[in-house]
Amino acid sequence: MVQACNGTESLPLVFSSLIGRYAQKGLHFDCLKVFRNVIQHGFVPKVGCCNVVLDGLEHENEFRLALSFYGWMIRNGVLIDSNTSSVVARILCKNGKFDRVMRLLDSGIYNSTIFNLVIDSCSKCGNFEAAFDRLKEMCDRKIEPGFSTYSSVLDGACEVGNLELIEMVMHIMSKKKLMPVPLSSEYDDVIRKFSDLGKTYAAGMLFKRAEVEGVILKGTTLGCLLRAFSEGRRVKEAMSLYSMILQKGVVLGKSSYQAFADVLCQENPSEEVNKILIDLIRKGVSPCASEILKFMTLHCRNSRWQEAEDLLNVILEQGFLPDSSCCHSLVKHYCCCGHIESAISLHRKLEKLGAVLDVKAYNQLLRGLFAVKRVEEAVKLFDYMRSKNVVSSGSFLVMISGLCNEKEMRRAMQVHDEMLKMGLKPSRKTYKSLITVFR
């Protein structure tokens, strides 16, 4: 397409259209490919197109690549605008390069976004003097600080428990009509605004004030706060809030619980966390698959078998298909402890969902079934393994030995012949030992 339009006035339009389409779909690396292709045809893109790519790379956390792309923009004479500076400032802050963002301001590159980032960083580290200096600088440069700017300072003050500063910032916000007076009828709106901005300490402070004043908050407000606590990794506060929500019988939507479930999966396994996760899954919440797997794997490694089993059962009850590695561990544990019925029950649940175990777990289960003389179930299980193509030479050895021990010589021979047909004949020494049972 680029070649067809080369040398025509339509090339910039085609280029911008492609960049926009790829960016909308989140295909930021494809954007870069288009850039490379078009640059080879002598076209230097406009800053708007460059900003789309830069912004996309930031959202994908491709910080090094984004800064390299920014360097390319500078070298190729792309005229940087305010939006470019904002994205670069966000990337630098996320990388902890706060001093370089300060240098942007000191060099005369500024806008409300950059000031907000600097004031937020100052407030988070408790440097309120620097935060107020930058607030004054904003005003001097005719940039009016907004709700987001002051909320950063208030959040920092709430985190360190500076009551005098809290009251002072709230007074300023009220005076600038950024916060209603009185708050009693507006707690919901303000708490939601703080929560949406991720200012969990400010939101939590107002939540406590509302409780003291006997204000009944809406379910949507509690849901916003729960999500904010979870995304801010304030797990203790999130768990306390969830307990209060249950006590009051407040019903939230699934989306309000999702972030909470995901962050719980990243915690060290405990009985309390396990109970909450089970409750959330029964509400229809589906935690991040990779995180719930790590959580259950930790249960198994720490020999917390009952908790792992309880959690797995509720996941299967909801029709979710977990990663099978934790199921392997449970089946092996059941077999080692002689709990064959539990192992079979778990396998039946997995079978209904079309899931399979690994071949080692199946072989252990086959041995367990033969050990308790449940021959027909072992044969049925082996048939299922073959249908799912989860068999090894070891699987055939277990079946042949088990059937021979039960005097099922004809069936054992059939399994033996199938093993040879599939090319799964064991080592010479093992095979020689195996065929002695047929003599």
Short mmCIF file of C-alpha atoms in Angstrom, two decimals:
data_model
loop_
_atom_site.label_atom_id
_atom_site.label_comp_id
_atom_site.label_asym_id
_atom_site.label_seq_id
_atom_site.Cartn_x
_atom_site.Cartn_y
_atom_site.Cartn_z
CA MET A 1 0.00 0.00 0.00
CA VAL A 2 2.83 2.38 0.93
CA GLN A 3 4.62 1.65 -2.36
CA ALA A 4 1.43 2.27 -4.35
CA CYS A 5 1.01 5.70 -2.74
CA ASN A 6 4.71 6.66 -2.92
CA GLY A 7 5.25 10.03 -4.54
CA THR A 8 1.65 11.10 -4.03
CA GLU A 9 0.07 13.50 -1.57
CA SER A 10 -2.03 10.68 -0.12
CA LEU A 11 0.96 9.02 1.61
CA PRO A 12 0.73 11.04 4.87
CA LEU A 13 -3.01 10.30 5.06
CA VAL A 14 -2.50 6.58 4.45
CA PHE A 15 0.28 6.50 7.00
CA SER A 16 -1.76 8.26 9.68
CA SER A 17 -4.72 5.97 8.99
CA LEU A 18 -2.61 2.83 9.40
CA ILE A 19 -1.02 4.10 12.60
CA GLY A 20 -4.44 5.00 14.02
CA ARG A 21 -5.93 1.61 13.13
CA TYR A 22 -3.05 -0.37 14.63
CA ALA A 23 -3.01 1.81 17.76
CA GLN A 24 -6.77 1.33 18.30
CA LYS A 25 -6.23 -2.45 18.27
CA GLY A 26 -3.23 -2.23 20.59
CA LEU A 27 -0.85 -3.46 17.87
CA HIS A 28 1.93 -1.07 18.82
CA PHE A 29 4.76 -3.15 17.38
CA ASP A 30 2.94 -3.16 14.04
CA CYS A 31 2.86 0.64 14.31
CA LEU A 32 6.65 0.60 14.54
CA LYS A 33 6.89 -1.63 11.46
CA VAL A 34 4.76 0.80 9.49
CA PHE A 35 6.98 3.64 10.70
CA ARG A 36 10.11 1.85 9.52
CA ASN A 37 8.55 1.08 6.15
CA VAL A 38 7.34 4.61 5.47
CA ILE A 39 10.54 6.28 6.67
CA GLN A 40 12.42 4.23 4.07
CA HIS A 41 10.28 6.01 1.47
CA GLY A 42 11.46 9.42 2.68
CA PHE A 43 8.42 10.42 4.72
CA VAL A 44 8.96 12.01 8.15
CA PRO A 45 5.78 11.59 10.20
CA LYS A 46 3.98 14.36 12.05
CA VAL A 47 4.22 14.63 15.81
CA GLY A 48 0.59 13.45 16.28
CA CYS A 49 1.37 10.06 14.73
CA CYS A 50 4.56 9.77 16.77
CA ASN A 51 2.65 10.53 19.98
CA VAL A 52 0.16 7.74 19.25
CA VAL A 53 3.01 5.22 19.04
CA LEU A 54 4.82 6.66 22.07
CA ASP A 55 1.63 6.55 24.15
CA GLY A 56 0.95 2.96 23.10
CA LEU A 57 4.44 1.81 24.06
CA GLU A 58 4.02 3.46 27.47
CA HIS A 59 0.75 1.61 28.07
CA GLU A 60 2.49 -1.66 27.14
CA ASN A 61 5.26 -0.81 29.67
CA GLU A 62 7.82 -0.90 26.86
CA PHE A 63 9.71 1.95 28.48
CA ARG A 64 13.16 1.44 26.98
CA LEU A 65 11.71 1.07 23.51
CA ALA A 66 9.54 4.17 24.06
CA LEU A 67 12.54 6.28 25.11
CA SER A 68 14.52 4.98 22.12
CA PHE A 69 11.63 6.00 19.87
CA TYR A 70 11.56 9.42 21.53
CA GLY A 71 15.28 9.75 20.77
CA TRP A 72 14.56 8.87 17.14
CA MET A 73 11.92 11.63 17.03
CA ILE A 74 14.46 14.19 18.27
CA ARG A 75 17.16 13.04 15.83
CA ASN A 76 14.79 13.20 12.86
CA GLY A 77 13.60 16.70 13.56
CA VAL A 78 10.05 15.89 14.70
CA LEU A 79 8.75 18.99 16.48
CA ILE A 80 7.94 17.89 20.04
CA ASP A 81 4.66 19.16 21.50
CA SER A 82 3.07 19.26 24.95
CA ASN A 83 1.56 15.78 24.57
CA THR A 84 4.99 14.30 23.78
CA SER A 85 6.47 15.86 26.91
CA SER A 86 3.60 14.49 29.03
CA VAL A 87 4.12 10.92 27.82
CA VAL A 88 7.90 11.14 28.30
CA ALA A 89 7.38 12.51 31.84
CA ARG A 90 5.04 9.61 32.69
CA ILE A 91 7.59 7.09 31.41
CA LEU A 92 10.41 8.69 33.42
CA CYS A 93 8.27 8.69 36.61
CA LYS A 94 7.34 5.02 36.14
CA ASN A 95 11.06 4.25 35.82
CA GLY A 96 11.86 6.16 39.01
CA LYS A 97 13.78 8.83 37.08
CA PHE A 98 12.13 11.63 38.99
CA ASP A 99 15.17 13.93 38.78
CA ARG A 100 14.94 13.94 34.98
CA VAL A 101 11.28 15.03 35.17
CA MET A 102 12.32 17.86 37.49
CA ARG A 103 14.91 18.85 34.88
CA LEU A 104 12.15 19.05 32.27
CA LEU A 105 10.36 21.62 34.42
CA ASP A 106 13.54 23.52 35.19
CA SER A 107 14.40 23.67 31.48
CA GLY A 108 11.11 25.38 30.74
CA ILE A 109 9.24 22.33 29.42
CA TYR A 110 6.01 22.22 31.41
CA ASN A 111 2.28 21.63 31.37
CA SER A 112 -0.34 20.57 33.92
CA THR A 113 0.44 16.85 33.44
CA ILE A 114 4.14 17.28 34.20
CA PHE A 115 3.42 19.49 37.22
CA ASN A 116 0.92 16.91 38.52
CA LEU A 117 3.48 14.11 38.16
CA VAL A 118 6.11 16.10 40.05
CA ILE A 119 3.71 17.16 42.83
CA ASP A 120 2.45 13.57 43.15
CA SER A 121 6.01 12.24 43.48
CA CYS A 122 6.93 14.89 46.07
CA SER A 123 3.80 14.10 48.10
CA LYS A 124 4.38 10.34 48.01
CA CYS A 125 7.84 10.74 49.52
CA GLY A 126 6.56 13.22 52.12
CA ASN A 127 8.34 16.26 50.69
CA PHE A 128 5.37 18.61 51.08
CA GLU A 129 7.51 21.75 51.03
CA ALA A 130 8.65 20.88 47.49
CA ALA A 131 5.06 19.99 46.53
CA PHE A 132 3.79 23.42 47.62
CA ASP A 133 6.70 25.12 45.85
CA ARG A 134 5.60 23.45 42.61
CA LEU A 135 1.97 24.40 43.30
CA LYS A 136 3.05 28.02 43.60
CA GLU A 137 5.09 27.67 40.40
CA MET A 138 2.02 26.32 38.59
CA CYS A 139 0.00 29.36 39.62
CA ASP A 140 2.84 31.69 38.65
CA ARG A 141 2.86 30.13 35.19
CA LYS A 142 -0.92 30.65 34.93
CA ILE A 143 -1.66 26.88 35.16
CA GLU A 144 -4.55 26.33 37.56
CA PRO A 145 -4.07 23.30 39.87
CA GLY A 146 -7.13 21.05 39.73
CA PHE A 147 -8.74 18.34 41.83
CA SER A 148 -6.12 15.77 40.76
CA THR A 149 -3.23 18.06 41.76
CA TYR A 150 -4.50 18.78 45.28
CA SER A 151 -5.63 15.17 45.77
CA SER A 152 -1.97 14.08 45.46
CA VAL A 153 -0.97 16.36 48.34
CA LEU A 154 -3.99 15.31 50.43
CA ASP A 155 -3.26 11.62 49.79
CA GLY A 156 0.34 12.05 50.92
CA ALA A 157 -0.78 13.90 54.05
CA CYS A 158 -3.30 11.15 54.86
CA GLU A 159 -0.64 8.46 54.38
CA VAL A 160 1.66 10.04 56.99
CA GLY A 161 -1.25 11.08 59.22
CA ASN A 162 -0.46 14.81 59.16
CA LEU A 163 -3.80 16.10 60.50
CA GLU A 164 -2.89 19.79 60.25
CA LEU A 165 -1.90 19.41 56.59
CA ILE A 166 -5.02 17.33 55.84
CA GLU A 167 -7.29 20.09 57.15
CA MET A 168 -5.31 22.78 55.34
CA VAL A 169 -5.49 21.02 51.94
CA MET A 170 -9.19 20.23 52.38
CA HIS A 171 -9.80 23.89 53.23
CA ILE A 172 -7.96 25.00 50.06
CA MET A 173 -9.94 22.51 47.96
CA SER A 174 -13.22 23.70 49.48
CA LYS A 175 -12.26 27.34 48.92
CA LYS A 176 -11.46 26.59 45.26
CA LYS A 177 -14.79 24.71 44.99
CA LEU A 178 -12.96 21.45 44.26
CA MET A 179 -14.64 19.85 47.28
CA PRO A 180 -18.22 20.49 48.44
CA VAL A 181 -19.09 22.09 51.77
CA PRO A 182 -20.54 20.43 53.75
CA LEU A 183 -19.39 16.95 52.70
CA SER A 184 -22.21 15.01 54.37
CA SER A 185 -24.38 14.72 51.25
CA GLU A 186 -21.45 14.40 48.81
CA TYR A 187 -19.27 11.74 50.42
CA ASP A 188 -20.11 9.20 47.72
CA ASP A 189 -19.01 11.40 44.81
CA VAL A 190 -15.80 12.58 46.45
CA ILE A 191 -14.73 9.11 47.67
CA ARG A 192 -15.35 7.72 44.17
CA LYS A 193 -13.27 10.52 42.61
CA PHE A 194 -10.36 9.83 44.97
CA SER A 195 -10.70 6.07 44.37
CA ASP A 196 -10.70 6.47 40.59
CA LEU A 197 -7.49 8.51 40.85
CA GLY A 198 -5.88 5.82 43.02
CA LYS A 199 -5.67 8.15 46.02
CA THR A 200 -6.54 5.42 48.49
CA TYR A 201 -5.37 7.18 51.65
CA ALA A 202 -7.53 10.23 50.95
CA ALA A 203 -10.48 7.99 50.00
CA GLY A 204 -9.97 5.87 53.12
CA MET A 205 -9.84 8.96 55.34
CA LEU A 206 -13.18 10.21 53.99
CA PHE A 207 -14.64 6.71 54.26
CA LYS A 208 -13.83 6.67 57.99
CA ARG A 209 -15.27 10.16 58.45
CA ALA A 210 -18.48 9.10 56.73
CA GLU A 211 -18.74 6.09 59.07
CA VAL A 212 -18.24 8.28 62.15
CA GLU A 213 -20.93 10.68 60.91
CA GLY A 214 -23.31 7.78 60.28
CA VAL A 215 -23.49 8.41 56.51
CA ILE A 216 -24.64 5.34 54.58
CA LEU A 217 -22.50 5.06 51.45
CA LYS A 218 -23.74 3.57 48.18
CA GLY A 219 -22.70 0.12 47.01
CA THR A 220 -21.00 1.65 43.97
CA THR A 221 -18.84 3.77 46.29
CA LEU A 222 -17.80 0.77 48.36
CA GLY A 223 -17.05 -1.13 45.13
CA CYS A 224 -14.84 1.72 43.86
CA LEU A 225 -12.98 1.85 47.17
CA LEU A 226 -12.51 -1.95 47.25
CA ARG A 227 -11.07 -1.87 43.73
CA ALA A 228 -8.78 1.07 44.59
CA PHE A 229 -7.45 -0.64 47.75
CA SER A 230 -6.81 -3.80 45.71
CA GLU A 231 -5.08 -2.03 42.82
CA GLY A 232 -3.00 -0.11 45.37
CA ARG A 233 -2.03 -3.44 46.99
CA ARG A 234 -3.47 -2.36 50.35
CA VAL A 235 -4.68 -5.89 50.95
CA LYS A 236 -5.29 -5.60 54.70
CA GLU A 237 -7.59 -2.61 54.16
CA ALA A 238 -9.33 -4.34 51.24
CA MET A 239 -10.01 -7.44 53.35
CA SER A 240 -11.37 -5.31 56.20
CA LEU A 241 -13.65 -3.43 53.79
CA TYR A 242 -14.85 -6.70 52.23
CA SER A 243 -15.73 -8.04 55.68
CA MET A 244 -17.78 -4.88 56.36
CA ILE A 245 -19.53 -5.22 52.97
CA LEU A 246 -20.53 -8.79 53.87
CA GLN A 247 -21.75 -7.79 57.34
CA LYS A 248 -23.95 -5.05 55.89
CA GLY A 249 -25.28 -7.35 53.17
CA VAL A 250 -24.21 -4.99 50.38
CA VAL A 251 -24.19 -6.67 46.96
CA LEU A 252 -21.57 -5.48 44.46
CA GLY A 253 -21.15 -6.25 40.77
CA LYS A 254 -18.54 -8.80 39.65
CA SER A 255 -16.27 -6.08 38.27
CA SER A 256 -15.91 -4.58 41.75
CA TYR A 257 -14.56 -7.88 43.07
CA GLN A 258 -12.19 -8.70 40.20
CA ALA A 259 -9.18 -6.63 41.26
CA PHE A 260 -9.67 -7.85 44.86
CA ALA A 261 -9.59 -11.51 43.77
CA ASP A 262 -6.48 -10.95 41.63
CA VAL A 263 -4.52 -9.25 44.41
CA LEU A 264 -5.50 -11.95 46.94
CA CYS A 265 -3.96 -14.57 44.65
CA GLN A 266 -0.65 -12.73 44.98
CA GLU A 267 -0.70 -13.00 48.78
CA ASN A 268 0.94 -15.73 50.83
CA PRO A 269 -1.67 -18.51 51.17
CA SER A 270 -3.59 -18.50 54.46
CA GLU A 271 -6.88 -19.89 55.70
CA GLU A 272 -8.49 -16.42 55.73
CA VAL A 273 -7.38 -15.54 52.19
CA ASN A 274 -8.50 -18.98 50.99
CA LYS A 275 -12.00 -18.52 52.46
CA ILE A 276 -12.41 -15.11 50.82
CA LEU A 277 -11.23 -16.44 47.44
CA ILE A 278 -13.71 -19.31 47.65
CA ASP A 279 -16.49 -16.86 48.47
CA LEU A 280 -15.56 -14.61 45.54
CA ILE A 281 -15.39 -17.51 43.08
CA ARG A 282 -18.84 -18.65 44.23
CA LYS A 283 -20.03 -15.14 43.38
CA GLY A 284 -18.90 -15.81 39.81
CA VAL A 285 -15.56 -13.99 39.96
CA SER A 286 -12.85 -15.59 37.82
CA PRO A 287 -9.37 -14.69 39.17
CA CYS A 288 -6.43 -14.28 36.80
CA ALA A 289 -5.57 -17.85 35.69
CA SER A 290 -1.80 -17.49 36.13
CA GLU A 291 -2.18 -15.93 39.61
CA ILE A 292 -4.65 -18.52 40.96
CA LEU A 293 -2.31 -21.24 39.67
CA LYS A 294 0.64 -19.76 41.59
CA PHE A 295 -1.54 -19.48 44.70
CA MET A 296 -2.66 -23.12 44.53
CA THR A 297 0.85 -24.31 43.72
CA LEU A 298 2.06 -22.63 46.93
CA HIS A 299 -0.68 -24.47 48.85
CA CYS A 300 0.62 -27.76 47.47
CA ARG A 301 4.28 -26.93 48.12
CA ASN A 302 3.43 -26.04 51.72
CA SER A 303 1.41 -29.27 52.09
CA ARG A 304 -1.81 -27.31 52.66
CA TRP A 305 -3.69 -30.04 50.82
CA GLN A 306 -7.14 -29.44 52.31
CA GLU A 307 -7.10 -25.75 51.40
CA ALA A 308 -5.86 -26.55 47.89
CA GLU A 309 -8.64 -29.14 47.52
CA ASP A 310 -11.36 -26.77 48.80
CA LEU A 311 -10.25 -24.05 46.39
CA LEU A 312 -9.98 -26.42 43.44
CA ASN A 313 -13.42 -27.89 44.11
CA VAL A 314 -15.13 -24.50 44.02
CA ILE A 315 -13.27 -23.57 40.83
CA LEU A 316 -14.48 -26.78 39.17
CA GLU A 317 -18.03 -26.29 40.53
CA GLN A 318 -18.18 -22.95 38.71
CA GLY A 319 -17.13 -24.65 35.48
CA PHE A 320 -13.76 -22.94 35.34
CA LEU A 321 -10.89 -25.01 33.97
CA PRO A 322 -7.76 -24.44 36.04
CA ASP A 323 -4.22 -25.17 34.91
CA SER A 324 -3.79 -28.89 35.45
CA SER A 325 -0.41 -28.74 37.21
CA CYS A 326 -2.01 -28.16 40.64
CA CYS A 327 -4.40 -31.03 39.89
CA HIS A 328 -1.40 -33.28 39.22
CA SER A 329 0.01 -32.49 42.66
CA LEU A 330 -3.30 -33.25 44.37
CA VAL A 331 -3.78 -36.57 42.54
CA LYS A 332 -0.25 -37.67 43.44
CA HIS A 333 -0.85 -36.66 47.06
CA TYR A 334 -4.13 -38.64 47.21
CA CYS A 335 -2.45 -41.73 45.74
CA CYS A 336 0.50 -41.53 48.14
CA CYS A 337 -1.90 -41.28 51.10
CA GLY A 338 -4.12 -44.09 49.82
CA HIS A 339 -7.07 -41.75 49.16
CA ILE A 340 -7.88 -43.34 45.80
CA GLU A 341 -11.55 -42.37 45.95
CA SER A 342 -10.59 -38.69 46.26
CA ALA A 343 -8.21 -39.03 43.30
CA ILE A 344 -10.88 -40.70 41.15
CA SER A 345 -13.48 -38.10 42.16
CA LEU A 346 -11.13 -35.28 41.12
CA HIS A 347 -10.40 -37.00 37.81
CA ARG A 348 -14.12 -37.37 37.06
CA LYS A 349 -14.63 -33.64 37.59
CA LEU A 350 -11.73 -32.88 35.26
CA GLU A 351 -13.02 -35.38 32.69
CA LYS A 352 -16.39 -33.60 32.56
CA LEU A 353 -14.54 -30.40 31.69
CA GLY A 354 -12.40 -32.16 29.08
CA ALA A 355 -9.20 -31.62 31.09
CA VAL A 356 -6.28 -34.01 31.33
CA LEU A 357 -3.57 -34.70 33.89
CA ASP A 358 0.07 -35.30 33.05
CA VAL A 359 1.17 -38.86 32.29
CA LYS A 360 3.05 -39.24 35.59
CA ALA A 361 -0.08 -38.44 37.61
CA TYR A 362 -2.12 -40.90 35.51
CA ASN A 363 0.46 -43.64 35.96
CA GLN A 364 0.40 -43.11 39.71
CA LEU A 365 -3.39 -43.27 39.69
CA LEU A 366 -3.29 -46.52 37.67
CA ARG A 367 -0.94 -48.05 40.24
CA GLY A 368 -3.24 -46.92 43.03
CA LEU A 369 -6.28 -48.51 41.38
CA PHE A 370 -4.51 -51.83 40.86
CA ALA A 371 -3.29 -51.72 44.47
CA VAL A 372 -6.89 -51.73 45.72
CA LYS A 373 -8.04 -54.29 43.07
CA ARG A 374 -10.17 -51.81 41.09
CA VAL A 375 -9.21 -53.38 37.77
CA GLU A 376 -12.16 -52.25 35.65
CA GLU A 377 -11.69 -48.64 36.72
CA ALA A 378 -8.00 -48.89 35.83
CA VAL A 379 -8.90 -50.21 32.36
CA LYS A 380 -11.46 -47.42 31.88
CA LEU A 381 -8.92 -44.82 32.98
CA PHE A 382 -6.32 -46.25 30.58
CA ASP A 383 -8.84 -46.04 27.72
CA TYR A 384 -9.40 -42.36 28.57
CA MET A 385 -5.64 -41.76 28.62
CA ARG A 386 -5.32 -43.29 25.15
CA SER A 387 -8.21 -41.23 23.82
CA LYS A 388 -6.40 -38.09 25.00
CA ASN A 389 -3.03 -39.39 23.77
CA VAL A 390 -1.54 -39.15 27.27
CA VAL A 391 0.30 -42.47 27.50
CA SER A 392 3.94 -43.45 27.85
CA SER A 393 5.92 -46.65 27.92
CA GLY A 394 5.50 -46.49 31.71
CA SER A 395 1.69 -46.43 31.36
CA PHE A 396 1.75 -49.69 29.40
CA LEU A 397 4.12 -51.30 31.91
CA VAL A 398 1.78 -50.42 34.79
CA MET A 399 -1.21 -51.87 32.89
CA ILE A 400 0.52 -55.07 31.81
CA SER A 401 1.92 -55.73 35.29
CA GLY A 402 -1.36 -54.91 36.99
CA LEU A 403 -3.45 -57.09 34.67
CA CYS A 404 -1.03 -60.00 34.99
CA ASN A 405 -1.14 -59.77 38.80
CA GLU A 406 -4.93 -60.10 38.52
CA LYS A 407 -4.54 -63.11 36.17
CA GLU A 408 -6.02 -61.10 33.27
CA MET A 409 -3.43 -62.55 30.88
CA ARG A 410 -5.41 -62.13 27.67
CA ARG A 411 -6.05 -58.45 28.29
CA ALA A 412 -2.45 -57.98 29.34
CA MET A 413 -1.29 -59.46 26.04
CA GLN A 414 -3.59 -57.13 24.10
CA VAL A 415 -2.10 -54.13 25.92
CA HIS A 416 1.39 -55.52 25.21
CA ASP A 417 0.68 -55.80 21.49
CA GLU A 418 -0.69 -52.27 21.37
CA MET A 419 2.44 -50.99 23.15
CA LEU A 420 4.64 -52.51 20.43
CA LYS A 421 2.36 -51.19 17.69
CA MET A 422 2.69 -47.65 19.10
CA GLY A 423 6.48 -47.94 19.25
CA LEU A 424 6.60 -47.60 23.04
CA LYS A 425 8.68 -50.70 23.74
CA PRO A 426 10.76 -50.12 26.90
CA SER A 427 14.49 -50.71 27.28
CA ARG A 428 15.79 -54.21 26.56
CA LYS A 429 16.37 -54.98 30.23
CA THR A 430 12.90 -53.77 31.28
CA TYR A 431 11.21 -55.59 28.41
CA LYS A 432 13.01 -58.85 29.20
CA SER A 433 11.78 -58.62 32.79
CA LEU A 434 8.25 -57.76 31.60
CA ILE A 435 7.71 -60.73 29.26
CA THR A 436 8.62 -63.23 31.98
CA VAL A 437 5.12 -62.73 33.36
CA PHE A 438 3.67 -64.32 30.20
CA ARG A 439 5.67 -67.55 30.58
#
